[in-house]
Short mmCIF file of C-alpha atoms and ligand atoms in Angstrom, two decimals:
data_model
loop_
_atom_site.label_atom_id
_atom_site.label_comp_id
_atom_site.label_asym_id
_atom_site.label_seq_id
_atom_site.Cartn_x
_atom_site.Cartn_y
_atom_site.Cartn_z
CA MET A 1 19.94 3.69 -9.95
CA GLU A 2 16.89 1.02 -9.55
CA THR A 3 13.89 2.54 -10.20
CA VAL A 4 11.01 1.69 -7.67
CA VAL A 5 7.25 2.71 -7.98
CA SER A 6 4.60 2.33 -5.42
CA GLY A 7 0.95 3.49 -4.41
CA ILE A 8 -1.96 3.20 -2.12
CA ARG A 9 -5.37 3.72 -3.46
CA SER A 10 -7.31 6.54 -2.15
CA THR A 11 -10.14 5.35 -0.78
CA GLY A 12 -9.44 7.05 2.81
CA LYS A 13 -7.51 7.42 5.54
CA LEU A 14 -4.22 5.47 5.90
CA HIS A 15 -3.85 2.89 8.19
CA LEU A 16 -1.22 1.10 10.56
CA GLY A 17 -1.19 -1.31 7.71
CA ASN A 18 -0.24 1.20 5.16
CA TYR A 19 2.60 2.93 7.16
CA TYR A 20 4.47 -0.86 8.46
CA GLY A 21 3.46 -2.56 4.99
CA ALA A 22 4.46 0.47 3.04
CA ILE A 23 5.46 3.98 3.45
CA GLN A 24 7.82 3.11 6.56
CA ASN A 25 10.37 1.52 3.48
CA PHE A 26 9.27 4.41 0.85
CA ILE A 27 10.45 6.79 3.43
CA LYS A 28 13.80 4.34 3.41
CA MET A 29 14.03 3.94 -0.18
CA GLN A 30 13.74 7.76 -1.62
CA HIS A 31 17.25 8.22 -0.30
CA GLU A 32 19.14 5.31 -1.92
CA TYR A 33 16.43 4.71 -5.31
CA ASN A 34 14.92 6.66 -8.33
CA CYS A 35 11.09 6.63 -6.68
CA TYR A 36 7.93 6.78 -7.68
CA PHE A 37 4.91 6.99 -5.48
CA PHE A 38 1.56 8.01 -6.38
CA ILE A 39 -1.80 8.25 -4.51
CA ALA A 40 -4.16 5.34 -6.79
CA ASP A 41 -6.77 7.07 -7.70
CA LEU A 42 -7.40 5.24 -10.83
CA HIS A 43 -7.96 2.20 -9.29
CA SER A 44 -10.08 3.64 -6.29
CA LEU A 45 -12.79 3.85 -8.97
CA THR A 46 -13.68 -0.19 -9.05
CA THR A 47 -14.99 -0.07 -5.35
CA HIS A 48 -15.53 4.27 -4.60
CA PRO A 49 -17.21 5.85 -8.31
CA THR A 50 -18.46 8.91 -6.14
CA PRO A 51 -17.31 12.03 -7.86
CA SER A 52 -18.09 14.15 -4.11
CA ASP A 53 -15.25 11.94 -2.65
CA LEU A 54 -13.01 11.60 -4.89
CA TYR A 55 -10.87 15.30 -4.28
CA GLY A 56 -11.28 14.18 -0.67
CA ASN A 57 -9.65 10.98 -0.91
CA VAL A 58 -6.93 12.15 -2.87
CA LYS A 59 -5.43 15.25 -0.48
CA GLN A 60 -5.70 13.32 2.37
CA VAL A 61 -3.68 10.36 1.17
CA LEU A 62 -1.31 13.48 -0.59
CA ILE A 63 -1.42 14.75 2.95
CA GLU A 64 -0.48 11.87 4.65
CA TYR A 65 2.55 10.96 2.40
CA LEU A 66 4.03 13.90 3.07
CA ALA A 67 3.33 13.84 7.18
CA ALA A 68 4.66 10.95 6.96
CA GLY A 69 8.22 11.60 5.81
CA ILE A 70 8.65 11.52 2.31
CA ASP A 71 10.34 13.87 0.68
CA PRO A 72 8.93 15.13 -2.94
CA GLU A 73 12.62 16.31 -3.41
CA GLN A 74 13.75 13.18 -3.08
CA ALA A 75 10.65 11.44 -4.53
CA THR A 76 8.20 11.78 -7.03
CA ILE A 77 4.62 12.01 -5.72
CA TYR A 78 1.76 11.69 -7.86
CA VAL A 79 -1.45 11.11 -8.80
CA GLN A 80 -1.92 8.38 -10.92
CA SER A 81 -5.06 10.33 -12.74
CA ASP A 82 -2.65 13.02 -13.65
CA VAL A 83 -0.36 10.72 -15.21
CA PRO A 84 -2.77 9.51 -18.93
CA GLU A 85 -0.01 7.43 -20.42
CA VAL A 86 -0.50 4.54 -17.56
CA ALA A 87 -3.91 3.88 -18.18
CA GLU A 88 -2.52 3.88 -22.37
CA LEU A 89 -0.44 1.19 -20.86
CA TYR A 90 -3.56 -0.53 -19.25
CA LEU A 91 -5.07 -0.85 -22.21
CA TYR A 92 -2.49 -2.50 -24.09
CA LEU A 93 -1.46 -4.99 -21.86
CA ASN A 94 -5.21 -5.62 -21.40
CA MET A 95 -4.27 -7.74 -24.58
CA ASN A 96 -2.96 -9.86 -23.69
CA ALA A 97 -4.18 -10.60 -20.00
CA TYR A 98 -6.23 -13.45 -20.03
CA LEU A 99 -9.28 -14.47 -18.73
CA GLY A 100 -9.08 -17.01 -16.20
CA GLU A 101 -5.09 -15.80 -14.53
CA LEU A 102 -7.79 -12.61 -13.23
CA GLU A 103 -10.36 -14.60 -12.30
CA ARG A 104 -7.94 -16.65 -10.22
CA ALA A 105 -6.18 -13.75 -8.43
CA THR A 106 -6.91 -13.48 -4.59
CA SER A 107 -8.00 -10.32 -4.50
CA PHE A 108 -10.31 -10.40 -6.96
CA LYS A 109 -11.93 -13.60 -5.34
CA ASP A 110 -12.21 -11.55 -2.59
CA LYS A 111 -13.95 -8.40 -3.81
CA VAL A 112 -16.22 -11.20 -5.92
CA ARG A 113 -16.98 -12.58 -2.11
CA ALA A 114 -17.77 -9.39 -0.16
CA ASN A 115 -19.36 -7.39 -3.12
CA PRO A 116 -21.55 -9.77 -5.33
CA ASP A 117 -23.35 -6.53 -6.59
CA ASN A 118 -20.57 -4.85 -8.22
CA VAL A 119 -18.29 -7.20 -10.67
CA ASN A 120 -16.80 -4.71 -12.90
CA ALA A 121 -14.11 -5.49 -15.84
CA GLY A 122 -12.32 -2.86 -13.61
CA LEU A 123 -11.81 -5.04 -10.34
CA LEU A 124 -11.60 -8.22 -12.89
CA THR A 125 -8.34 -6.48 -14.69
CA TYR A 126 -7.47 -4.34 -11.02
CA PRO A 127 -3.94 -6.28 -11.04
CA VAL A 128 -3.18 -5.01 -14.93
CA LEU A 129 -3.50 -1.07 -13.86
CA MET A 130 -1.18 -2.03 -11.15
CA ALA A 131 0.97 -3.67 -13.98
CA ALA A 132 0.91 -0.42 -16.16
CA ASP A 133 1.61 1.47 -13.02
CA ILE A 134 5.19 -0.19 -12.13
CA LEU A 135 6.23 -0.87 -15.52
CA ILE A 136 5.09 2.68 -17.01
CA HIS A 137 8.95 3.52 -15.51
CA LYS A 138 9.89 0.61 -15.64
CA ALA A 139 10.49 0.02 -11.80
CA THR A 140 12.56 -3.44 -10.11
CA LYS A 141 11.57 -1.95 -6.80
CA VAL A 142 7.98 -2.08 -5.51
CA PRO A 143 7.74 -2.24 -1.90
CA VAL A 144 4.28 -3.57 -0.56
CA GLY A 145 2.81 -5.58 2.17
CA LYS A 146 2.36 -9.08 1.95
CA ASP A 147 -1.53 -9.04 0.12
CA GLN A 148 0.11 -7.74 -2.52
CA GLU A 149 2.46 -10.02 -3.33
CA GLN A 150 0.91 -11.91 -5.88
CA HIS A 151 0.05 -8.93 -7.63
CA LEU A 152 3.67 -8.50 -8.82
CA GLU A 153 3.91 -11.87 -9.99
CA MET A 154 1.11 -10.97 -12.16
CA ALA A 155 2.97 -7.79 -13.33
CA ARG A 156 5.93 -9.77 -14.16
CA THR A 157 3.27 -11.82 -16.05
CA PHE A 158 2.51 -9.58 -18.14
CA GLY A 159 5.91 -7.35 -19.03
CA ASN A 160 7.66 -10.69 -20.13
CA ARG A 161 4.21 -11.99 -22.14
CA PHE A 162 4.69 -7.95 -23.70
CA ASN A 163 8.61 -8.86 -23.69
CA ARG A 164 8.10 -12.78 -25.98
CA LEU A 165 5.21 -11.00 -28.02
CA TYR A 166 6.73 -8.36 -29.72
CA ASN A 167 10.27 -10.32 -29.20
CA HIS A 168 12.37 -7.35 -27.48
CA GLU A 169 13.91 -6.98 -24.00
CA TYR A 170 12.00 -4.20 -22.71
CA PHE A 171 10.41 -4.42 -19.43
CA PRO A 172 12.21 -4.84 -16.50
CA GLU A 173 11.06 -7.87 -13.86
CA PRO A 174 9.53 -5.75 -10.58
CA TYR A 175 9.57 -7.76 -7.16
CA ALA A 176 7.72 -7.17 -4.12
CA PHE A 177 10.01 -5.25 -1.40
CA SER A 178 10.66 -5.17 2.08
CA TYR A 179 13.80 -3.94 3.63
CA GLY A 180 12.63 -6.30 6.81
CA ASP A 181 13.73 -9.98 5.43
CA LYS A 182 10.36 -11.01 4.91
CA LEU A 183 6.86 -8.50 3.15
CA VAL A 184 4.44 -7.66 6.60
CA LYS A 185 1.14 -8.09 7.33
CA ILE A 186 0.15 -6.19 9.70
CA PRO A 187 -3.43 -7.67 11.55
CA GLY A 188 -6.21 -5.82 13.00
CA LEU A 189 -7.96 -5.18 15.76
CA ASP A 190 -11.13 -6.97 15.60
CA GLY A 191 -9.60 -10.36 16.26
CA LYS A 192 -9.72 -12.22 12.57
CA GLY A 193 -7.23 -11.08 9.43
CA LYS A 194 -5.48 -7.86 8.58
CA MET A 195 -5.59 -4.21 9.24
CA GLY A 196 -8.08 -3.07 6.52
CA LYS A 197 -10.47 0.41 5.71
CA SER A 198 -13.16 -2.11 4.35
CA GLU A 199 -12.30 -4.45 7.29
CA GLY A 200 -14.94 -2.64 9.49
CA GLU A 201 -15.53 -0.22 12.04
CA GLY A 202 -12.54 -0.27 14.90
CA ASN A 203 -10.62 -3.15 12.86
CA ALA A 204 -7.75 -0.21 11.82
CA VAL A 205 -5.72 2.09 13.69
CA TYR A 206 -5.47 5.14 11.51
CA LEU A 207 -2.45 7.54 11.49
CA SER A 208 -4.50 10.76 12.35
CA ASP A 209 -6.36 8.94 14.87
CA SER A 210 -6.76 11.12 18.49
CA PRO A 211 -4.85 9.24 21.24
CA GLU A 212 -8.81 9.33 22.40
CA VAL A 213 -9.63 7.53 19.75
CA ILE A 214 -6.66 5.29 20.04
CA ARG A 215 -7.15 4.11 23.69
CA LYS A 216 -10.61 3.51 22.53
CA LYS A 217 -10.37 1.07 20.00
CA VAL A 218 -7.11 -0.99 21.30
CA MET A 219 -9.13 -1.23 24.73
CA LYS A 220 -12.07 -3.03 22.64
CA ALA A 221 -9.96 -4.99 20.93
CA VAL A 222 -10.86 -8.97 21.10
CA THR A 223 -8.87 -11.12 23.62
CA ASP A 224 -10.02 -14.36 25.54
CA GLY A 225 -9.89 -15.21 29.06
CA GLY A 226 -6.49 -15.41 29.72
CA PRO A 227 -3.57 -18.65 29.14
CA THR A 228 -4.32 -21.48 31.72
CA THR A 229 -1.19 -23.09 30.85
CA GLU A 230 2.48 -22.31 31.33
CA ASN A 231 3.69 -21.65 27.54
CA GLN A 232 0.92 -22.47 25.82
CA GLU A 233 0.20 -21.43 22.22
CA LYS A 234 -1.23 -18.04 21.99
CA PRO A 235 -4.74 -17.64 20.35
CA ALA A 236 -4.97 -16.08 16.72
CA GLU A 237 -6.52 -12.36 18.29
CA ILE A 238 -4.01 -12.34 21.32
CA GLN A 239 -1.58 -13.10 18.94
CA ASN A 240 -2.85 -10.70 16.39
CA LEU A 241 -1.97 -7.88 19.28
CA PHE A 242 1.36 -9.32 20.67
CA ASP A 243 2.57 -9.01 16.34
CA LEU A 244 0.89 -5.37 16.75
CA MET A 245 2.85 -4.86 19.64
CA LYS A 246 5.93 -5.94 17.80
CA VAL A 247 5.88 -3.34 15.51
CA VAL A 248 5.44 -0.62 17.92
CA SER A 249 6.68 -1.07 20.96
CA THR A 250 10.34 -1.61 21.98
CA PRO A 251 11.92 -5.54 21.80
CA ASP A 252 11.67 -4.99 25.85
CA THR A 253 8.22 -3.96 26.09
CA LEU A 254 7.20 -7.08 24.22
CA GLN A 255 9.25 -9.41 26.10
CA HIS A 256 7.96 -8.40 28.95
CA PHE A 257 4.03 -9.49 27.98
CA ASP A 258 5.20 -12.28 26.43
CA GLY A 259 6.95 -13.26 30.09
CA LEU A 260 3.86 -12.36 31.48
CA TYR A 261 1.70 -14.61 29.08
CA ASN A 262 3.45 -17.41 29.41
CA GLN A 263 3.59 -17.81 33.14
CA CYS A 264 -0.11 -17.01 32.80
CA GLN A 265 0.23 -13.67 34.07
CA ILE A 266 -1.01 -11.43 31.82
CA ARG A 267 -3.28 -8.85 32.71
CA TYR A 268 -5.06 -7.67 29.04
CA GLY A 269 -5.47 -4.75 30.70
CA ASP A 270 -2.34 -3.76 31.58
CA PHE A 271 -1.27 -4.93 28.16
CA LYS A 272 -3.76 -3.22 25.81
CA LYS A 273 -3.10 0.20 27.83
CA GLN A 274 1.07 -0.47 27.05
CA LEU A 275 0.06 -0.88 23.17
CA ALA A 276 -2.16 1.74 22.45
CA GLU A 277 0.14 4.33 24.42
CA ASP A 278 2.94 3.08 21.79
CA MET A 279 0.67 3.55 19.25
CA ILE A 280 0.22 7.06 20.43
CA ILE A 281 3.94 7.10 20.40
CA ALA A 282 3.81 5.83 16.97
CA THR A 283 1.65 7.89 15.39
CA SER A 284 1.59 11.17 17.10
CA PRO A 285 4.21 12.91 15.25
CA ILE A 286 2.78 12.39 11.89
CA ARG A 287 -1.12 12.83 13.24
CA GLU A 288 0.36 16.33 13.79
CA LYS A 289 1.76 16.91 10.94
CA ILE A 290 -1.34 16.00 9.04
CA ASN A 291 -2.74 18.70 10.92
CA ASP A 292 0.03 21.38 10.41
CA ILE A 293 -0.05 20.30 5.93
CA ALA A 294 -4.07 19.71 5.71
CA ASN A 295 -4.81 23.16 5.37
CA ASP A 296 -1.98 24.02 2.90
CA GLN A 297 -3.48 24.41 0.14
CA PRO A 298 -0.43 26.07 -1.98
CA TYR A 299 2.04 23.28 -0.80
CA LEU A 300 -0.26 20.56 -2.06
CA ARG A 301 -0.92 21.81 -5.61
CA GLN A 302 2.49 22.86 -6.00
CA VAL A 303 3.87 19.53 -4.58
CA ALA A 304 1.64 17.49 -6.99
CA ARG A 305 2.47 19.41 -9.90
CA PHE A 306 5.86 19.32 -9.83
CA GLY A 307 5.12 15.24 -9.25
CA ALA A 308 2.68 15.28 -12.28
CA ALA A 309 5.73 17.21 -14.08
CA LYS A 310 8.24 13.88 -13.57
CA ALA A 311 6.22 11.09 -13.84
CA ARG A 312 5.30 11.76 -17.17
CA GLU A 313 8.65 12.68 -19.03
CA SER A 314 9.02 9.32 -17.61
CA ALA A 315 5.92 7.86 -18.86
CA SER A 316 6.26 9.24 -21.98
CA LYS A 317 8.86 8.40 -22.49
CA THR A 318 8.32 4.94 -21.91
CA ILE A 319 4.90 5.08 -23.83
CA ARG A 320 6.79 6.58 -27.38
CA GLU A 321 9.12 3.60 -27.08
CA ILE A 322 6.34 0.99 -26.40
CA ARG A 323 4.08 2.37 -29.83
CA GLU A 324 6.91 1.97 -31.93
CA ILE A 325 7.82 -1.26 -30.17
CA ILE A 326 3.90 -2.26 -31.18
CA GLY A 327 3.93 -0.59 -34.53
CA PHE A 328 2.16 1.97 -34.07
CA ARG A 329 3.57 4.56 -36.54
CA ASN A 330 2.50 8.17 -38.05
CA PHE A 331 1.19 8.86 -41.42
P1 TYM B 401 -3.84 -0.52 -0.41
O1 TYM B 401 -4.23 0.35 -0.69
O2 TYM B 401 -4.46 -1.74 -0.13
O3 TYM B 401 -2.83 -0.45 0.35
C1 TYM B 401 -1.46 0.11 0.16
C2 TYM B 401 0.02 -0.20 0.53
O4 TYM B 401 -0.73 -0.35 2.15
C3 TYM B 401 0.48 -2.46 1.89
N1 TYM B 401 -0.93 -3.11 3.21
C4 TYM B 401 -0.80 -3.51 4.42
N2 TYM B 401 0.32 -4.12 5.03
C5 TYM B 401 0.35 -4.94 5.87
N3 TYM B 401 -0.37 -5.14 6.20
C6 TYM B 401 -1.27 -4.64 5.84
N4 TYM B 401 -2.93 -4.87 7.35
C7 TYM B 401 -1.63 -3.91 5.22
N5 TYM B 401 -2.72 -3.55 4.69
C8 TYM B 401 -2.47 -2.51 3.47
C9 TYM B 401 0.00 -3.02 0.99
O5 TYM B 401 0.35 -3.50 1.32
C10 TYM B 401 -0.16 -1.62 0.16
O6 TYM B 401 1.14 -1.84 -0.23
N6 TYM B 401 -3.61 -1.87 -5.17
C11 TYM B 401 -2.34 -1.29 -4.42
C12 TYM B 401 -2.03 0.00 -4.84
C13 TYM B 401 -0.91 0.14 -6.68
C14 TYM B 401 -0.02 0.06 -6.14
C15 TYM B 401 0.77 -0.04 -7.44
C16 TYM B 401 0.86 -0.22 -5.15
C17 TYM B 401 -2.04 0.11 -7.17
N7 TYM B 401 -1.17 0.16 -7.89
C18 TYM B 401 1.35 -0.21 -7.90
C19 TYM B 401 2.63 -1.09 -5.62
C20 TYM B 401 2.78 -1.34 -7.38
C21 TYM B 401 -3.45 -1.49 -3.19
O7 TYM B 401 -4.40 -1.39 -3.32
O8 TYM B 401 -3.31 -1.01 -1.81
#
């Protein structure tokens, strides 16, 4: 059976981008593959090195994984830092990752632009740690959103380079995966780019947002003065809202508003009201479960311990074999 690995950084609450880009695939894949889904707390240190936030953020992602429907009996759910073998593999892979290729990564360039005062080596080698996460379980399928595609290409590069260096077909090639025909990019509400945690207040709709908060955010979303000619192309901020409607609403609803837009009869107030209600319908069952699980500390502890043990079993086998291949010997 093919092995699947994916993770989400523990930098706060999960949003609709995380859900439709990644988690929806996790939930389906857990029944078909050997799945490892983790909480990337080591990765979060590149931008969020605050001890007081760390535990709460990890716990939040764990709660939301479970609330969204990842089943610890079907998939291995674990916290990245509970598996130190990942950090060891990261070290080995770093020996064959080159400055030029790391500097060219889009996500690195974005981070440097956004935060020129904190260009740490962890940010630069972020894709190497991600490759270690994937290769440690010798995964071939990695459910992620569109923004992670380049990182998957780098993971294949690092795995193949290791294989060539040691003349050993050890790591299989991992590929980004989505059940749809292409990887997903969920837009934000700010009319600009993708939905993201660091894109500014009001851009993201979180799984834990209350109906009132969702309504407020959606009603504030940027729109234009409305279409003036029939069948005109939609400007980016309007297209974004239609793209969001496409994931949360029924095809009939989408078609209805698309038709009104094309006939220049759309009323953005009604359109946004419908979008907000459909987002509420999509997130409500998850939000309710978040509230149920949040205070069940014994359950959360049990899931994290059980997952860590299973993940370490797989990871330590890889590390044993890798040490042998690299040439470490016991005296
Ligand atoms: P992160 O935490 O930024 O995002 C987690 C997952 O959510 C997806 N995602 C989106 N998909 C569609 N539209 C959006 N607007 C959107 N925003 C986020 C991301 O594509 C991702 O799948 N580096 C990773 C975490 C990671 C990882 C790994 C993933 C660490 N190691 C190994 C896979 C395998 C990250 O920062 O994702």
